[in-house]
XYZ file of N, CA and C in Angstrom:
576
model
N -26.226 -83.197 -13.215
C -26.166 -84.647 -13.221
C -27.042 -85.215 -12.120
N -28.312 -85.034 -12.232
C -29.230 -85.500 -11.216
C -29.066 -86.997 -10.999
N -29.064 -87.397 -9.719
C -28.939 -88.801 -9.397
C -27.517 -89.244 -9.153
N -26.574 -88.390 -9.374
C -25.179 -88.755 -9.168
C -24.504 -87.722 -8.285
N -23.347 -88.070 -7.794
C -22.603 -87.139 -6.961
C -21.991 -86.083 -7.860
N -22.313 -84.823 -7.626
C -21.740 -83.776 -8.465
C -20.251 -83.632 -8.199
N -19.497 -83.386 -9.243
C -18.061 -83.198 -9.100
C -17.753 -81.714 -9.161
N -17.045 -81.232 -8.169
C -16.644 -79.822 -8.172
C -15.207 -79.668 -8.663
N -14.527 -80.791 -8.842
C -13.141 -80.774 -9.284
C -13.121 -80.675 -10.807
N -12.601 -79.567 -11.373
C -12.611 -79.393 -12.830
C -11.854 -80.496 -13.558
N -10.851 -81.098 -12.904
C -10.082 -82.150 -13.559
C -10.894 -83.433 -13.715
N -11.886 -83.653 -12.858
C -12.677 -84.887 -12.958
C -14.058 -84.631 -13.538
N -14.386 -83.390 -13.845
C -15.721 -83.052 -14.330
C -16.032 -83.722 -15.671
N -15.012 -84.008 -16.473
C -15.238 -84.610 -17.786
C -15.387 -86.133 -17.720
N -15.088 -86.745 -16.589
C -15.191 -88.201 -16.474
C -16.650 -88.638 -16.422
N -16.927 -89.800 -17.006
C -18.304 -90.300 -16.922
C -18.662 -90.673 -15.489
N -19.922 -90.532 -15.149
C -20.387 -90.893 -13.820
C -20.993 -92.288 -13.905
N -20.695 -93.105 -12.924
C -21.228 -94.465 -12.914
C -21.807 -94.786 -11.552
N -22.567 -95.834 -11.494
C -23.156 -96.261 -10.237
C -22.135 -96.942 -9.349
N -22.563 -97.245 -8.132
C -21.669 -97.927 -7.189
C -22.495 -98.663 -6.145
N -21.895 -99.694 -5.612
C -22.439 -100.394 -4.462
C -21.468 -100.209 -3.311
N -21.986 -99.785 -2.183
C -21.202 -99.686 -0.951
C -21.680 -100.835 -0.075
N -20.816 -101.809 0.160
C -21.197 -103.036 0.863
C -20.549 -103.060 2.240
N -21.344 -102.796 3.277
C -20.851 -102.826 4.652
C -21.039 -104.227 5.203
N -19.945 -104.868 5.587
C -19.971 -106.236 6.093
C -19.295 -106.286 7.454
N -19.834 -107.092 8.337
C -19.260 -107.229 9.671
C -20.215 -107.971 10.582
N -19.755 -108.239 11.778
C -20.558 -108.979 12.739
C -21.785 -108.191 13.185
N -22.735 -108.901 13.745
C -23.938 -108.280 14.289
C -23.553 -107.241 15.339
N -24.132 -106.049 15.230
C -23.863 -104.993 16.200
C -22.644 -104.144 15.911
N -21.996 -104.366 14.753
C -20.765 -103.627 14.443
C -21.012 -102.243 13.868
N -22.272 -101.855 13.668
C -22.584 -100.508 13.193
C -22.944 -100.413 11.729
N -23.136 -101.539 11.075
C -23.444 -101.532 9.637
C -24.700 -100.724 9.320
N -25.801 -101.061 9.966
C -27.076 -100.407 9.662
C -27.042 -98.925 10.010
N -26.424 -98.592 11.126
C -26.337 -97.187 11.548
C -25.556 -96.368 10.532
N -24.362 -96.844 10.173
C -23.534 -96.099 9.231
C -24.176 -96.073 7.848
N -24.800 -97.168 7.433
C -25.452 -97.207 6.126
C -26.582 -96.181 6.047
N -27.368 -96.063 7.113
C -28.471 -95.088 7.121
C -27.928 -93.662 7.033
N -26.865 -93.368 7.762
C -26.247 -92.035 7.690
C -25.691 -91.767 6.293
N -25.055 -92.784 5.705
C -24.483 -92.616 4.366
C -25.588 -92.383 3.333
N -26.676 -93.122 3.435
C -27.788 -92.934 2.497
C -28.326 -91.504 2.581
N -28.510 -91.004 3.797
C -29.007 -89.618 3.961
C -28.022 -88.610 3.375
N -26.733 -88.816 3.638
C -25.725 -87.871 3.137
C -25.699 -87.860 1.611
N -25.750 -89.040 0.995
C -25.688 -89.105 -0.465
C -26.968 -88.565 -1.107
N -28.105 -88.838 -0.486
C -29.356 -88.255 -0.997
C -29.313 -86.735 -0.904
N -28.687 -86.234 0.156
C -28.528 -84.791 0.316
C -27.664 -84.180 -0.773
N -26.815 -85.004 -1.379
C -25.982 -84.548 -2.494
C -26.667 -84.763 -3.848
N -27.915 -85.224 -3.806
C -28.660 -85.423 -5.046
C -28.483 -86.783 -5.680
N -27.974 -87.757 -4.935
C -27.737 -89.091 -5.489
C -28.983 -89.964 -5.398
N -29.240 -90.720 -6.447
C -30.282 -91.750 -6.417
C -29.707 -92.908 -5.611
N -30.204 -93.095 -4.406
C -29.611 -94.034 -3.465
C -30.665 -94.977 -2.912
N -30.308 -96.256 -2.833
C -31.201 -97.236 -2.210
C -30.441 -97.949 -1.104
N -31.062 -98.011 0.061
C -30.482 -98.689 1.217
C -31.044 -100.104 1.273
N -30.164 -101.084 1.310
C -30.552 -102.489 1.362
C -30.014 -103.075 2.667
N -30.875 -103.178 3.658
C -30.478 -103.706 4.966
C -30.754 -105.203 4.984
N -29.733 -105.979 5.279
C -29.846 -107.431 5.248
C -30.961 -107.979 6.110
N -31.126 -107.438 7.321
C -32.190 -107.918 8.211
C -33.574 -107.632 7.628
N -33.748 -106.444 7.061
C -35.047 -106.079 6.497
C -35.363 -106.903 5.249
N -34.351 -107.131 4.422
C -34.568 -107.926 3.208
C -34.895 -109.370 3.575
N -34.204 -109.898 4.581
C -34.483 -111.273 5.015
C -35.922 -111.369 5.530
N -36.357 -110.381 6.279
C -37.722 -110.403 6.819
C -38.763 -110.293 5.700
N -38.471 -109.472 4.676
C -39.444 -109.231 3.613
C -39.415 -110.286 2.517
N -38.218 -110.753 2.155
C -38.119 -111.637 0.985
C -37.362 -112.928 1.260
N -37.088 -113.197 2.505
C -36.280 -114.373 2.820
C -37.068 -115.530 3.381
N -38.347 -115.587 3.091
C -39.181 -116.670 3.615
C -38.567 -118.013 3.254
N -38.451 -118.856 4.234
C -37.913 -120.184 4.005
C -36.416 -120.288 4.119
N -35.723 -119.159 4.230
C -34.270 -119.213 4.355
C -33.865 -119.348 5.815
N -32.953 -120.259 6.048
C -32.408 -120.428 7.394
C -31.070 -119.711 7.514
N -30.233 -120.191 8.405
C -28.953 -119.533 8.629
C -27.763 -120.444 8.372
N -27.999 -121.555 7.681
C -26.885 -122.391 7.233
C -26.177 -121.692 6.091
N -25.024 -122.216 5.713
C -24.220 -121.553 4.694
C -24.961 -121.383 3.368
N -25.630 -122.403 2.888
C -26.319 -122.321 1.594
C -27.397 -121.238 1.613
N -28.170 -121.171 2.685
C -29.221 -120.158 2.774
C -28.637 -118.756 2.929
N -27.575 -118.632 3.694
C -26.918 -117.318 3.821
C -26.395 -116.855 2.469
N -25.769 -117.790 1.722
C -25.252 -117.427 0.401
C -26.381 -117.001 -0.534
N -27.507 -117.710 -0.490
C -28.666 -117.334 -1.315
C -29.129 -115.920 -0.966
N -29.218 -115.624 0.317
C -29.637 -114.306 0.784
C -28.699 -113.216 0.260
N -27.402 -113.433 0.394
C -26.413 -112.441 -0.053
C -26.449 -112.302 -1.570
N -26.611 -113.398 -2.286
C -26.692 -113.311 -3.750
C -27.919 -112.515 -4.196
N -29.028 -112.658 -3.490
C -30.224 -111.874 -3.820
C -29.950 -110.381 -3.658
N -29.250 -110.026 -2.600
C -28.904 -108.617 -2.384
C -27.977 -108.142 -3.497
N -26.993 -108.964 -3.852
C -26.068 -108.606 -4.928
C -26.782 -108.401 -6.251
N -27.763 -109.253 -6.541
C -28.520 -109.113 -7.785
C -29.311 -107.804 -7.795
N -29.866 -107.433 -6.657
C -30.601 -106.159 -6.565
C -29.647 -104.989 -6.802
N -28.450 -105.070 -6.254
C -27.451 -104.016 -6.472
C -27.111 -103.900 -7.957
N -26.900 -105.027 -8.611
C -26.570 -105.012 -10.038
C -27.706 -104.398 -10.844
N -28.948 -104.683 -10.463
C -30.092 -104.080 -11.156
C -30.086 -102.564 -11.014
N -29.732 -102.084 -9.846
C -29.691 -100.633 -9.611
C -28.623 -99.949 -10.453
N -27.581 -100.667 -10.803
C -26.469 -100.060 -11.530
C -26.876 -99.619 -12.931
N -27.914 -100.246 -13.483
C -28.365 -99.859 -14.818
C -28.774 -98.397 -14.852
N -29.277 -97.894 -13.732
C -29.678 -96.495 -13.655
C -28.623 -95.617 -13.026
N -27.430 -96.107 -12.898
C -26.318 -95.389 -12.295
C -26.624 -94.947 -10.866
N -27.412 -95.739 -10.183
C -27.721 -95.434 -8.799
C -26.627 -95.893 -7.859
N -26.848 -95.616 -6.588
C -25.916 -96.054 -5.554
C -26.689 -96.956 -4.602
N -26.218 -98.181 -4.475
C -26.805 -99.133 -3.540
C -25.921 -99.173 -2.303
N -26.540 -99.079 -1.151
C -25.810 -99.192 0.114
C -26.333 -100.424 0.823
N -25.447 -101.383 1.034
C -25.815 -102.659 1.637
C -25.261 -102.727 3.051
N -26.125 -103.112 3.983
C -25.708 -103.386 5.362
C -26.106 -104.823 5.648
N -25.153 -105.735 5.531
C -25.455 -107.159 5.713
C -24.222 -107.867 6.262
N -24.433 -108.753 7.210
C -23.302 -109.501 7.763
C -22.510 -110.136 6.641
N -23.192 -110.798 5.710
C -22.566 -111.449 4.555
C -21.238 -112.094 4.958
N -21.300 -113.190 5.708
C -20.119 -113.719 6.376
C -19.066 -114.378 5.496
N -19.436 -114.774 4.279
C -18.489 -115.554 3.479
C -17.874 -114.724 2.363
N -16.568 -114.690 2.352
C -15.804 -113.872 1.414
C -16.125 -114.225 -0.042
N -16.210 -115.508 -0.358
C -16.443 -115.915 -1.756
C -17.769 -115.370 -2.275
N -18.786 -115.361 -1.448
C -20.093 -114.866 -1.888
C -20.058 -113.351 -2.071
N -19.367 -112.655 -1.164
C -19.211 -111.201 -1.359
C -18.444 -110.924 -2.650
N -17.421 -111.743 -2.922
C -16.653 -111.561 -4.153
C -17.509 -111.801 -5.396
N -18.450 -112.745 -5.317
C -19.393 -112.958 -6.423
C -20.220 -111.696 -6.666
N -20.679 -111.095 -5.580
C -21.486 -109.868 -5.706
C -20.647 -108.743 -6.290
N -19.397 -108.634 -5.874
C -18.493 -107.620 -6.442
C -18.366 -107.834 -7.952
N -18.114 -109.072 -8.362
C -17.930 -109.365 -9.784
C -19.191 -109.026 -10.582
N -20.358 -109.341 -10.029
C -21.622 -109.047 -10.711
C -21.812 -107.546 -10.884
N -21.595 -106.784 -9.822
C -21.750 -105.324 -9.885
C -20.730 -104.720 -10.845
N -19.479 -105.144 -10.743
C -18.440 -104.588 -11.611
C -18.662 -104.973 -13.064
N -19.304 -106.126 -13.312
C -19.595 -106.521 -14.700
C -20.586 -105.564 -15.354
N -21.317 -104.802 -14.533
C -22.255 -103.793 -15.045
C -21.580 -102.431 -15.211
N -20.256 -102.394 -14.987
C -19.516 -101.148 -15.139
C -19.596 -100.234 -13.939
N -20.059 -100.761 -12.812
C -20.222 -99.955 -11.611
C -19.074 -100.200 -10.642
N -18.928 -99.293 -9.705
C -17.914 -99.441 -8.668
C -18.430 -100.295 -7.515
N -17.526 -100.935 -6.819
C -17.874 -101.742 -5.654
C -16.957 -101.312 -4.525
N -17.547 -100.904 -3.427
C -16.790 -100.408 -2.276
C -17.117 -101.310 -1.094
N -16.172 -102.168 -0.743
C -16.374 -103.063 0.393
C -15.868 -102.367 1.653
N -16.729 -102.314 2.647
C -16.394 -101.657 3.910
C -16.387 -102.717 5.009
N -15.231 -102.939 5.591
C -15.093 -103.895 6.693
C -15.447 -103.193 7.995
N -16.560 -103.593 8.568
C -16.991 -103.028 9.848
C -16.395 -103.893 10.958
N -15.393 -103.358 11.601
C -14.700 -104.109 12.640
C -15.069 -103.577 14.013
N -15.165 -104.473 14.946
C -15.388 -104.115 16.340
C -14.980 -105.345 17.141
N -14.201 -105.185 18.187
C -13.774 -106.351 18.964
C -14.977 -107.126 19.501
N -14.893 -108.448 19.409
C -15.989 -109.306 19.859
C -16.398 -109.027 21.306
N -15.458 -108.823 22.243
C -15.893 -108.508 23.613
C -16.752 -107.237 23.700
N -16.464 -106.250 22.852
C -17.266 -105.017 22.830
C -18.664 -105.330 22.301
N -18.744 -106.130 21.244
C -20.051 -106.493 20.681
C -20.875 -107.285 21.690
N -20.224 -108.193 22.390
C -20.931 -109.000 23.398
C -21.424 -108.106 24.532
N -20.606 -107.145 24.924
C -20.999 -106.232 26.008
C -22.153 -105.324 25.582
N -22.102 -104.814 24.354
C -23.167 -103.935 23.844
C -24.458 -104.713 23.644
N -24.420 -105.711 22.794
C -25.508 -106.656 22.520
C -26.909 -106.035 22.573
N -27.197 -105.019 21.722
C -28.483 -104.314 21.810
C -29.710 -105.197 21.589
N -29.556 -106.267 20.815
C -30.702 -107.137 20.544
C -30.707 -108.390 21.431
N -29.695 -108.547 22.274
C -29.612 -109.726 23.132
C -29.235 -110.999 22.389
N -28.744 -110.853 21.159
C -28.440 -112.020 20.333
C -27.177 -112.748 20.782
N -26.155 -112.006 21.181
C -24.915 -112.652 21.618
C -25.156 -113.475 22.881
N -25.939 -112.932 23.799
C -26.258 -113.656 25.027
C -26.934 -114.980 24.694
N -27.896 -114.940 23.766
C -28.596 -116.155 23.370
C -27.666 -117.126 22.642
N -26.803 -116.595 21.780
C -25.869 -117.453 21.036
C -24.875 -118.127 21.978
N -24.367 -117.355 22.934
C -23.412 -117.920 23.900
C -24.070 -118.962 24.795
N -25.368 -118.836 25.009
C -26.112 -119.812 25.817
C -26.565 -121.011 24.981
N -26.254 -120.988 23.681
C -26.633 -122.094 22.808
C -28.064 -122.029 22.318
N -28.737 -120.900 22.555
C -30.134 -120.761 22.138
C -30.271 -120.392 20.661
N -29.213 -119.837 20.071
C -29.211 -119.503 18.648
C -28.093 -120.303 18.005
N -28.448 -121.098 17.023
C -27.463 -121.890 16.275
C -26.985 -121.082 15.077
N -25.824 -121.406 14.572
C -25.258 -120.759 13.385
C -25.190 -119.240 13.540
N -24.752 -118.774 14.705
C -24.643 -117.336 14.927
C -23.239 -116.877 14.534
N -23.180 -115.999 13.547
C -21.903 -115.551 13.002
C -21.026 -114.927 14.087
N -19.801 -115.419 14.148
C -18.826 -114.907 15.114
C -18.781 -115.705 16.395
N -19.816 -116.511 16.651
C -19.850 -117.336 17.861
C -19.820 -118.812 17.466
N -20.859 -119.283 16.788
C -20.935 -120.693 16.403
C -20.867 -120.889 14.889
N -20.650 -119.818 14.160
C -20.532 -119.864 12.711
C -19.418 -118.900 12.316
N -18.659 -119.218 11.265
C -17.505 -118.370 10.921
C -17.898 -117.034 10.284
N -16.983 -116.089 10.394
C -17.061 -114.841 9.649
C -15.712 -114.666 8.973
N -15.732 -114.447 7.666
C -14.512 -114.260 6.894
C -14.380 -112.780 6.551
N -13.523 -112.052 7.264
C -13.399 -110.613 7.001
C -12.789 -110.344 5.627
N -13.084 -109.190 5.060
C -12.465 -108.829 3.781
C -10.948 -108.793 3.908
N -10.272 -109.161 2.825
C -8.803 -109.125 2.823
C -8.315 -107.740 2.416
N -8.901 -107.189 1.366
C -8.497 -105.873 0.871
C -9.712 -104.962 0.713
N -10.367 -104.586 1.809
C -11.536 -103.709 1.678
C -11.110 -102.305 1.244
N -12.028 -101.614 0.603
C -11.753 -100.221 0.230
C -11.735 -99.321 1.461
N -12.399 -99.747 2.533
C -12.397 -98.974 3.785
C -12.586 -99.930 4.963
N -12.036 -99.547 6.088
C -12.228 -100.268 7.340
C -12.735 -99.265 8.359
N -13.788 -99.648 9.074
C -14.388 -98.763 10.065
C -14.566 -99.542 11.363
N -14.135 -98.951 12.450
C -14.379 -99.517 13.781
C -15.060 -98.433 14.598
N -16.390 -98.542 14.708
C -17.176 -97.517 15.395
C -16.879 -97.489 16.895
N -16.207 -98.511 17.409
C -15.840 -98.481 18.832
C -14.719 -97.475 19.088
N -13.993 -97.093 18.016
C -12.913 -96.103 18.191
C -13.025 -94.904 17.255
N -13.912 -94.964 16.262
C -14.078 -93.864 15.304
C -15.516 -93.377 15.354
N -15.705 -92.087 15.272
C -17.060 -91.543 15.289
C -17.770 -91.844 13.972
N -19.080 -91.893 14.017
C -19.872 -92.095 12.811
C -19.593 -90.962 11.824
N -19.484 -89.726 12.318
C -19.227 -88.580 11.436
C -17.912 -88.722 10.688
N -16.865 -89.160 11.382
C -15.564 -89.343 10.748
C -15.634 -90.430 9.684
N -16.249 -91.563 10.026
C -16.380 -92.655 9.064
C -17.222 -92.214 7.872
N -18.267 -91.472 8.130
C -19.154 -90.988 7.078
C -18.401 -90.095 6.097
N -17.600 -89.184 6.598
C -16.816 -88.300 5.714
C -15.896 -89.117 4.811
N -15.242 -90.129 5.383
C -14.339 -90.965 4.575
C -15.101 -91.709 3.493
N -16.261 -92.267 3.860
C -17.016 -93.048 2.880
C -17.581 -92.180 1.764
N -18.055 -91.003 2.095
C -18.562 -90.102 1.044
C -17.444 -89.786 0.055
N -16.243 -89.546 0.546
C -15.113 -89.255 -0.338
C -14.787 -90.458 -1.227
N -14.813 -91.657 -0.657
C -14.540 -92.863 -1.456
C -15.607 -93.041 -2.526
N -16.872 -92.801 -2.187
C -17.945 -92.904 -3.168
C -17.734 -91.890 -4.293
N -17.340 -90.675 -3.937
C -17.062 -89.657 -4.963
C -16.030 -90.162 -5.963
N -14.953 -90.754 -5.457
C -13.884 -91.249 -6.336
C -14.369 -92.406 -7.199
N -15.129 -93.319 -6.600
C -15.562 -94.522 -7.326
C -16.659 -94.263 -8.345
N -17.346 -93.138 -8.254
C -18.453 -92.886 -9.173
C -18.091 -91.888 -10.274
N -16.866 -91.448 -10.300
C -16.444 -90.550 -11.399
C -15.257 -91.118 -12.113
């Protein structure tokens, strides 16, 4: 079954294989991109057709003219969701790393992906705000707290965490390896 996660469990070997979207959502610096990159490598190592969709990279490449107000953020997230739905036609696995701050827009993306018969795995990337502010690898929190960045999620703009995510990860207390093992197992279940 090239392109999909092979099943070694004889009881699930007869089930059809389907695509899935793994959507990592959380505040800036919560580990979305790091964990998504590790997950993409792990799934490719298992022979899965996998595409990594990083919100920052997509915004830089295809987000010309989009700002950070709610309407523009929703447009950005919907574009990512549409790309995920397109990938599902080939039973691929899309891994999304995007703040995607608004629950309703993430739910729209879930509905679109699931309408294609694919699985949707929402991963809540949690990390205490004081830890994120202290880490601040890009210096964004410092600028947001100083008022230099407007509409910064978690500081001057809201973030609506998932209510019932398929997984919750807090890299401040869990290793990337541990989180990765859990996510690979969830993907296995959702794609068979």
